[in-house]
Coordinates of C-alpha atoms in Angstrom, one line a residue:
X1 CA -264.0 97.7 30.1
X2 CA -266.1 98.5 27.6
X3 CA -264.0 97.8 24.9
X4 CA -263.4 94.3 26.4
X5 CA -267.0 93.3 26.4
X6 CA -267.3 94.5 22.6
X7 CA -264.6 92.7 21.9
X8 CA -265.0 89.1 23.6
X9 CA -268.4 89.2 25.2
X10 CA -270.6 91.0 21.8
X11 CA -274.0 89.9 22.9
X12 CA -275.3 91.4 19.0
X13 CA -272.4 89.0 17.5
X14 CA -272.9 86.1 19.6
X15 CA -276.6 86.3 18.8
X16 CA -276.0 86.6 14.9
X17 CA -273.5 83.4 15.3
X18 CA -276.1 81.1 17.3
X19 CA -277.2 79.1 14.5
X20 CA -274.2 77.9 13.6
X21 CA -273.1 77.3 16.7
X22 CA -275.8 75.6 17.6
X23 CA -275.4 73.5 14.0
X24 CA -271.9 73.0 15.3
X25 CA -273.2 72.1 19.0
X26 CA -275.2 69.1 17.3
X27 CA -272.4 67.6 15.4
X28 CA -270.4 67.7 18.4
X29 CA -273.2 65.5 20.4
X30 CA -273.6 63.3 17.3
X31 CA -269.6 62.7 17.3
X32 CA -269.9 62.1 20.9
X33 CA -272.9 59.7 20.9
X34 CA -270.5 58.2 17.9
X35 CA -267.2 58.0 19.5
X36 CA -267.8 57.1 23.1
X37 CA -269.9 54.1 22.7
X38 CA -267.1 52.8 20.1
X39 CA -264.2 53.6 22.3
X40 CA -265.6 52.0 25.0
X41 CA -266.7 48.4 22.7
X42 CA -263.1 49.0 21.4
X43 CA -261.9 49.0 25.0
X44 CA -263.9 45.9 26.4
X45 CA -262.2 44.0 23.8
X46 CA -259.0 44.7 24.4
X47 CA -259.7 44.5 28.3
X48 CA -261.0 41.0 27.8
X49 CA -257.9 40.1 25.2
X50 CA -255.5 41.1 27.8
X51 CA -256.8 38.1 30.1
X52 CA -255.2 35.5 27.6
X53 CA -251.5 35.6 28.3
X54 CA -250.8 33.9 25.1
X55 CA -247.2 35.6 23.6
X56 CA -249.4 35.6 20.6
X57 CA -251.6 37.5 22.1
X58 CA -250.2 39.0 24.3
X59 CA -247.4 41.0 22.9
X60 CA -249.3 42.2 19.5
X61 CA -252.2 43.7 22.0
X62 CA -249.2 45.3 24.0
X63 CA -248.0 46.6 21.0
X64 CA -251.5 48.0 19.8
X65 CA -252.2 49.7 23.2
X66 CA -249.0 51.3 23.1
X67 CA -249.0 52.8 20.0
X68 CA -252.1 54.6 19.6
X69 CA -251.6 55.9 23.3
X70 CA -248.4 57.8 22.6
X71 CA -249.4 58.6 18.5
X72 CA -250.4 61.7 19.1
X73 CA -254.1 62.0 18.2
X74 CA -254.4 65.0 16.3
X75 CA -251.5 63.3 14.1
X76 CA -253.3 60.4 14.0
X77 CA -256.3 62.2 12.6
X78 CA -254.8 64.1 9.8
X79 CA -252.9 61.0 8.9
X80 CA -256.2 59.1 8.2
X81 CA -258.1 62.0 6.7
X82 CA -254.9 62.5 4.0
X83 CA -254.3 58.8 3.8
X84 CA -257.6 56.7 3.1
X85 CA -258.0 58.8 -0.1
X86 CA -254.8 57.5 -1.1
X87 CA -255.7 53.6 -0.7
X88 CA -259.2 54.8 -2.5
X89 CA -261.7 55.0 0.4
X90 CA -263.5 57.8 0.8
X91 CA -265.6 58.0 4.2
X92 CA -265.9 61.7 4.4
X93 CA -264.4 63.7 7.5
X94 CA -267.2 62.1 10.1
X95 CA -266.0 58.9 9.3
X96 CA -262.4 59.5 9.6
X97 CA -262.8 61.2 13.1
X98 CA -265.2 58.1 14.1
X99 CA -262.1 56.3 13.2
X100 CA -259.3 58.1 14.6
X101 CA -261.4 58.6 17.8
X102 CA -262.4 54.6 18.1
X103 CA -258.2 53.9 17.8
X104 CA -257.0 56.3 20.2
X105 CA -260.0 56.3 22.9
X106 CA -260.3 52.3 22.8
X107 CA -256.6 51.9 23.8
X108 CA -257.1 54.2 27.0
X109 CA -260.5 52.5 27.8
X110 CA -259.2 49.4 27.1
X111 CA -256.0 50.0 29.7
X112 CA -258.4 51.8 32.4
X113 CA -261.0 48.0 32.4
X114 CA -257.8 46.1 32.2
X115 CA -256.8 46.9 35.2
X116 CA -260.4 46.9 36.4
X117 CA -260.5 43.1 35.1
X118 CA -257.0 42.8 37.4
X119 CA -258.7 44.1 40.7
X120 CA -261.5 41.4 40.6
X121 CA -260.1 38.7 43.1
X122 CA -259.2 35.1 41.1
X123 CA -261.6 33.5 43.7
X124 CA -264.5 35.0 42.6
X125 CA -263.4 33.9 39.1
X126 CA -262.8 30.2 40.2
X127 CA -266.0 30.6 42.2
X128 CA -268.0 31.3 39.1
X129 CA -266.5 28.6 37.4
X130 CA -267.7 26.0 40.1
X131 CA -271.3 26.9 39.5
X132 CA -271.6 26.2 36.1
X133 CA -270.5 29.0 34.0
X134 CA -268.3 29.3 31.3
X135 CA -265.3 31.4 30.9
X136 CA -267.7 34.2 29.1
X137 CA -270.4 33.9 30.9
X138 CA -268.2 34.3 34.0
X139 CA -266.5 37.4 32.4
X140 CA -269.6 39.1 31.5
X141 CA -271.7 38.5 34.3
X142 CA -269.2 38.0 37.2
X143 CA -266.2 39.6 36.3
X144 CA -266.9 43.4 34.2
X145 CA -269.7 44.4 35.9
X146 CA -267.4 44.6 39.1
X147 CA -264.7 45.9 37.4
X148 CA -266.7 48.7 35.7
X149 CA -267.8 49.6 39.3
X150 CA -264.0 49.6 40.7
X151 CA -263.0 52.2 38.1
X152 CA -266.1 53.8 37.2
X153 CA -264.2 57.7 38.4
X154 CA -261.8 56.9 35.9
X155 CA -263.8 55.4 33.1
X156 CA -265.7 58.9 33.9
X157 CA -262.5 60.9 33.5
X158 CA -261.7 59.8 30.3
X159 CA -265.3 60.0 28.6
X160 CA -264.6 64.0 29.5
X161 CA -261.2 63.9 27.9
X162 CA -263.2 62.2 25.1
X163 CA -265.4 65.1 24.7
X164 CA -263.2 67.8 25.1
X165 CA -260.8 65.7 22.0
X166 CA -263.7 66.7 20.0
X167 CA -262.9 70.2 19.1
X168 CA -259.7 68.6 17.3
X169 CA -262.0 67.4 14.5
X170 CA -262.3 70.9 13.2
X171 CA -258.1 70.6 11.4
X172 CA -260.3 68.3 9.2
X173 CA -263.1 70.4 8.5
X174 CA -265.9 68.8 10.2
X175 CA -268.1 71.4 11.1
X176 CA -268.3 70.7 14.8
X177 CA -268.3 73.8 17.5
X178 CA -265.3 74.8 17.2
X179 CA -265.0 74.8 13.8
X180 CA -268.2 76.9 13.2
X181 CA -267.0 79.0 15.7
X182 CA -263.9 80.0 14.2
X183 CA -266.0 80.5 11.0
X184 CA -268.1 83.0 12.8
X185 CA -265.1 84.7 13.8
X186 CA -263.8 85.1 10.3
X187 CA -267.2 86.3 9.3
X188 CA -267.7 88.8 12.3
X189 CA -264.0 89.5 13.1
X190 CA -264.6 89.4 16.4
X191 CA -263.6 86.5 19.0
X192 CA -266.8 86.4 20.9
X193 CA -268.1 83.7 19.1
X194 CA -265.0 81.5 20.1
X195 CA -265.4 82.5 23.4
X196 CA -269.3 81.7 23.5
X197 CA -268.3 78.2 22.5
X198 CA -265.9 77.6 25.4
X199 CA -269.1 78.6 27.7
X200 CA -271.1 75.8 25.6
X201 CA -268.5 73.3 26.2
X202 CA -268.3 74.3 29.9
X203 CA -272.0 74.0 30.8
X204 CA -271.8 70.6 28.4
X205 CA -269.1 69.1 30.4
X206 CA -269.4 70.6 34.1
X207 CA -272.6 68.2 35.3
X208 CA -270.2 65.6 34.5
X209 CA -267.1 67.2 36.8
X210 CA -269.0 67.3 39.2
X211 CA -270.5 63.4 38.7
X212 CA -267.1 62.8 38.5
X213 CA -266.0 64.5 41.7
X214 CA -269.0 62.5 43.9
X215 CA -267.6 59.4 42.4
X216 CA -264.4 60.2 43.4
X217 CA -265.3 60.7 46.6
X218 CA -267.4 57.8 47.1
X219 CA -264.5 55.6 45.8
X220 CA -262.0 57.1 48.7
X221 CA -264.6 56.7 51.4
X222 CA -265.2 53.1 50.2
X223 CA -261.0 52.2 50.9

């Protein structure tokens, strides 16, 4: 037992590592702060684009949702990290991850307020309408504030997923908690530094599993 603690739970290692954990901690909540809010912009758009049924809107916004929800992400990182280079931009590794994270997270918040958009009844649209207000005003004062509300669990759900997605940024070298962990463990050559991370990522993310369990359950009581 002993051996095990000095192993994965070194309290002398673990303290020696905190600053650059807590470095990597910080770039993890400024990548958050960074990706969420543009996933989510990302994802209104393409909620309130999916209302035109246009084919030539239509099918190209199909199209766009499908592909960057089955490209794998972590592909989909290194391929823009390796790429821009190539067609001379150079944003750095934040910027690549801001965009890689803002392509894949918009298509899943995007699909999640679609069908958020799709639960509002068409009466309330047409009800809007007869008072006065235009097709946007209706839209954003009428129809997403209810349809944020009607999926608000799952909207939830995927800002965790979001978060967790994170640690992937490390392949390109941004120096984000995972990656300074694993630095720390090259340094120390001793996993307790990984393993102090996964407990920073746990207390990050558990307030917010259990937000999302009340939410849950206030959603089932509500059918």
């Amino acid at each position: 037992m002993d051996e095990f603690i000095a192993t994965f739970f070194n309290v002398e290692v673990i303290r020696a590592a905190s600053p650059i954990l807590l470095q990597g901690l910080w770039m993890t909540l400024l990548l958050v702060l960074v990706a969420v809010p543009l996933g989510i912009a990302g994802g209104v758009l393409l909620a309130v684009l999916s209302v035109f049924r246009h084919p030539a809107v239509r099918w190209p916004l199909i199209a766009w949702v499908d592909f960057f929800r089955a490209f794998p992400p972590l592909v989909l990182l290194v391929f823009i990290y390796a790429g821009l280079p190539f067609a001379g931009i150079e944003i750095g590794a934040f910027g690549c991850v801001a965009i890689g994270f803002f392509l894949n997270t918009s298509s899943y918040y995007g699909e999640i307020l679609r069908a958020g958009i799709e639960s509002i009844p068409r009466g309330q649209v047409e009800a809007a309408r007869s008072t006065g207000l235009s097709a946007a005003q209706t839209m954003t004062w009428v129809v997403l504030p209810q349809a944020v509300r009607n999926v608000l669990p799952d909207l939830v759900s995927n800002t965790l997923e979001v978060v967790k997605l994170t640690s992937i940024a490390s392949v390109v070298a941004l120096p984000e908690l995972l990656f300074q962990a694993r630095q720390a463990q090259s340094v120390t050559y001793n996993p307790s530094p990984i393993v102090a991370a996964a407990i920073i990522y746990f207390l990050l993310l558990w307030p917010f599993v259990r937000l999302l369990s009340r939410l849950e359950h206030k959603a089932v009581a509500r059918r």
